[in-house]
Coordinates of C-alpha atoms in Angstrom, one line a residue:
X1 CA -44.1 77.9 34.0
X2 CA -43.3 79.6 37.2
X3 CA -43.8 82.9 39.5
X4 CA -41.3 84.7 41.4
X5 CA -42.6 86.2 44.5
X6 CA -40.9 89.1 47.1
X7 CA -40.7 88.4 50.6
X8 CA -40.2 91.6 52.9
X9 CA -40.4 92.2 56.4
X10 CA -41.6 94.6 59.1
X11 CA -38.2 95.9 59.8
X12 CA -34.4 94.9 59.6
X13 CA -33.9 91.3 60.9
X14 CA -37.2 90.5 61.9
X15 CA -36.6 87.1 60.3
X16 CA -36.8 87.4 56.8
X17 CA -34.1 85.6 55.9
X18 CA -35.1 82.6 58.3
X19 CA -38.2 82.7 56.7
X20 CA -36.4 81.9 53.3
X21 CA -34.1 79.7 54.7
X22 CA -37.2 77.5 56.0
X23 CA -38.9 78.1 52.5
X24 CA -35.9 77.0 50.4
X25 CA -34.8 73.9 53.0
X26 CA -38.5 72.4 52.2
X27 CA -39.5 73.6 48.7
X28 CA -36.4 74.5 46.4
X29 CA -35.9 70.4 45.4
X30 CA -39.3 69.7 44.8
X31 CA -40.2 73.0 43.1
X32 CA -37.2 74.1 41.3
X33 CA -37.3 77.6 43.5
X34 CA -34.3 79.6 43.7
X35 CA -33.2 82.4 46.3
X36 CA -32.2 85.9 45.2
X37 CA -31.5 88.8 47.3
X38 CA -30.6 91.5 44.6
X39 CA -29.2 94.0 46.9
X40 CA -26.9 92.8 49.7
X41 CA -25.4 95.0 52.5
X42 CA -23.5 94.5 55.5
X43 CA -21.4 91.7 54.1
X44 CA -18.5 92.7 56.1
X45 CA -20.3 90.5 59.0
X46 CA -23.0 88.9 57.3
X47 CA -24.3 87.4 53.8
X48 CA -27.5 86.1 53.5
X49 CA -27.0 84.0 50.3
X50 CA -24.0 82.2 52.0
X51 CA -25.9 81.8 55.2
X52 CA -28.8 80.0 53.5
X53 CA -26.9 78.1 51.2
X54 CA -24.8 76.7 54.1
X55 CA -27.9 76.4 56.1
X56 CA -30.1 74.1 53.2
X57 CA -26.9 72.4 51.9
X58 CA -28.3 73.4 48.2
X59 CA -25.9 73.5 45.8
X60 CA -25.3 76.9 43.7
X61 CA -27.7 76.3 40.6
X62 CA -30.6 77.1 43.8
X63 CA -29.1 80.7 44.1
X64 CA -28.8 83.9 42.3
X65 CA -26.0 86.4 43.0
X66 CA -26.8 89.7 43.9
X67 CA -26.6 92.8 41.8
X68 CA -25.5 95.3 44.0
X69 CA -23.3 94.5 46.9
X70 CA -21.8 96.9 49.9
X71 CA -19.9 96.0 53.1
X72 CA -21.5 99.0 54.9
X73 CA -24.2 97.6 57.2
X74 CA -26.6 100.3 56.3
X75 CA -29.7 101.1 53.9
X76 CA -28.7 100.5 50.6
X77 CA -28.7 104.1 49.3
X78 CA -26.2 104.9 52.4
X79 CA -24.2 102.3 51.7
X80 CA -23.7 102.5 48.3
X81 CA -22.8 106.1 48.6
X82 CA -20.3 105.3 51.1
X83 CA -18.3 103.1 48.9
X84 CA -18.4 105.3 46.0
X85 CA -20.9 103.3 44.2
X86 CA -24.5 104.0 42.8
X87 CA -27.6 102.0 42.6
X88 CA -29.4 102.2 39.1
X89 CA -33.2 101.2 39.8
X90 CA -33.7 100.6 36.5
X91 CA -31.5 98.0 36.1
X92 CA -32.8 96.3 39.2
X93 CA -36.1 96.0 37.8
X94 CA -35.0 94.8 34.3
X95 CA -33.7 91.8 35.9
X96 CA -36.4 91.4 38.3
X97 CA -38.5 91.4 35.5
X98 CA -36.5 89.0 33.6
X99 CA -37.1 86.7 36.6
X100 CA -41.0 86.8 36.9
X101 CA -41.8 83.8 35.3
X102 CA -39.4 81.6 36.9
X103 CA -39.6 80.0 40.5
X104 CA -37.5 82.7 42.5
X105 CA -37.8 83.9 46.0
X106 CA -36.7 87.2 46.0
X107 CA -35.8 88.8 49.5
X108 CA -35.7 92.3 50.2
X109 CA -33.4 94.6 52.0
X110 CA -34.7 95.4 55.2
X111 CA -38.6 96.7 55.2
X112 CA -40.7 98.6 52.4
X113 CA -39.9 102.0 53.5
X114 CA -36.2 101.2 53.2
X115 CA -34.2 103.8 50.5
X116 CA -32.7 101.9 47.6
X117 CA -31.6 105.2 46.7
X118 CA -32.2 108.9 47.9
X119 CA -35.2 109.1 45.9
X120 CA -36.1 105.4 45.3
X121 CA -38.0 103.7 48.3
X122 CA -38.4 99.6 48.4
X123 CA -41.8 99.8 48.1
X124 CA -41.8 101.8 44.7
X125 CA -39.5 98.6 43.3
X126 CA -41.7 96.3 44.8
X127 CA -44.8 97.9 43.1
X128 CA -43.0 98.4 39.7
X129 CA -42.2 94.8 39.8
X130 CA -45.8 93.6 40.0
X131 CA -45.1 90.7 41.8
X132 CA -47.2 88.9 44.9
X133 CA -45.7 89.8 48.3
X134 CA -45.4 87.8 51.4
X135 CA -45.1 89.9 54.7
X136 CA -42.8 88.5 57.6
X137 CA -43.6 89.6 61.3
X138 CA -42.5 88.9 64.4
X139 CA -44.4 86.6 66.8
X140 CA -43.5 89.2 69.5
X141 CA -44.7 92.1 71.2
X142 CA -44.9 95.1 68.7
X143 CA -45.7 92.9 66.0
X144 CA -49.4 93.8 65.3
X145 CA -48.5 97.6 65.0
X146 CA -45.4 97.4 62.7
X147 CA -47.4 94.5 60.5
X148 CA -50.4 96.3 60.1
X149 CA -48.4 99.2 59.0
X150 CA -46.5 97.3 56.5
X151 CA -49.5 95.7 55.0
X152 CA -51.2 99.3 54.7
X153 CA -48.5 100.7 52.9
X154 CA -48.8 97.5 50.6
X155 CA -52.4 97.1 49.9
X156 CA -52.9 101.0 49.7
X157 CA -50.6 100.7 46.7
X158 CA -52.8 98.1 45.3
X159 CA -49.8 95.6 45.7
X160 CA -50.7 92.1 45.9
X161 CA -49.9 90.8 49.0
X162 CA -50.5 86.5 49.6
X163 CA -50.5 87.0 53.2
X164 CA -48.3 87.4 56.4
X165 CA -46.1 84.7 58.1
X166 CA -44.7 85.3 61.6
X167 CA -41.2 84.0 62.9
X168 CA -39.7 84.5 66.3
X169 CA -39.6 83.1 69.7
X170 CA -42.3 80.9 71.0
X171 CA -44.6 83.0 73.4
X172 CA -48.0 83.1 74.9
X173 CA -48.9 86.5 72.6
X174 CA -48.2 85.0 68.9
X175 CA -51.8 83.0 68.3
X176 CA -53.4 86.6 69.6
X177 CA -51.2 88.5 67.6
X178 CA -51.8 86.6 64.5
X179 CA -55.6 86.8 64.9
X180 CA -55.5 90.3 65.1
X181 CA -53.1 91.1 62.1
X182 CA -55.5 89.2 59.9
X183 CA -58.6 90.6 61.2
X184 CA -57.5 94.2 61.0
X185 CA -54.9 94.0 58.0
X186 CA -57.2 91.9 56.1
X187 CA -54.9 89.5 54.4
X188 CA -54.6 85.9 54.8
X189 CA -52.4 84.5 58.1
X190 CA -50.0 81.9 56.5
X191 CA -48.8 80.4 59.4
X192 CA -46.3 80.7 62.0
X193 CA -42.7 78.9 62.8
X194 CA -41.1 79.4 66.2
X195 CA -37.0 80.0 66.1
X196 CA -35.2 76.5 66.9
X197 CA -34.2 75.9 70.7
X198 CA -30.3 75.2 69.7
X199 CA -28.2 75.9 66.7
X200 CA -28.7 73.2 64.2
X201 CA -27.0 71.6 61.6
X202 CA -28.0 71.4 58.1
X203 CA -29.1 68.0 58.1
X204 CA -31.2 69.2 61.0
X205 CA -32.5 72.6 59.9
X206 CA -33.9 70.9 56.8
X207 CA -35.6 68.1 59.1
X208 CA -36.8 71.3 61.1
X209 CA -38.2 73.1 58.2
X210 CA -40.0 69.9 56.8
X211 CA -41.8 69.6 60.4
X212 CA -42.2 73.0 61.2
X213 CA -42.8 75.2 58.4
X214 CA -45.8 75.6 56.2
X215 CA -47.4 72.3 57.7
X216 CA -50.8 73.3 55.9
X217 CA -49.2 74.3 52.8
X218 CA -50.5 77.7 52.9
X219 CA -47.7 79.4 51.5
X220 CA -46.4 77.0 48.5
X221 CA -49.8 76.4 47.3
X222 CA -50.2 80.2 46.9
X223 CA -46.9 80.7 45.4
X224 CA -47.2 77.9 42.6
X225 CA -50.8 78.9 41.9
X226 CA -49.4 82.8 41.5
X227 CA -50.8 83.0 37.9
X228 CA -54.5 82.6 38.9
X229 CA -54.1 84.4 42.3
X230 CA -52.8 87.8 40.5

């Protein structure tokens, strides 16, 4: 028995995919987790599933293919429209529900208010999926405001939030940022990981994740005990 969980961010390019790469590199094989990004836009320049697979050197069996894929680097509603396609929220939720009891990391597209269709926001999809959420925020200036807004949006809708995790450059603000967000946001601080100082090979990244990601097991213990937490 397993439990899928949702990774969202305080904005686009805040570090969700970096967090997901770290999680998969450290825990995928040990606990049988798979990575899934149901909606992928901007494939003309980036493909998060392929990126994580190359970064972690995990085989195909650890990845689920996206449902909706668009070349246009934009929010899902715009990307789909630009390419003459549509996104069916019911299909999305149906497929997510089938993953509920599997160990699956589900990464969202952008932040919680990104529109999936013109009248269906990401936060509604999260709410209707009834999965626990980890919020990824930045270590840098501005993260207190951005992370608190995201946490408020989730908790006010009674969406189960496991906690928040900060990623980004090492700086003098990050510990105070984490402390303030935890105190004002009322959710657990799960940890932070700073970006590596240089580009790493797959082998080096796996070693980096093993050493620097989730050293106190805050993230993995929450996720693997999700049935008791929710």
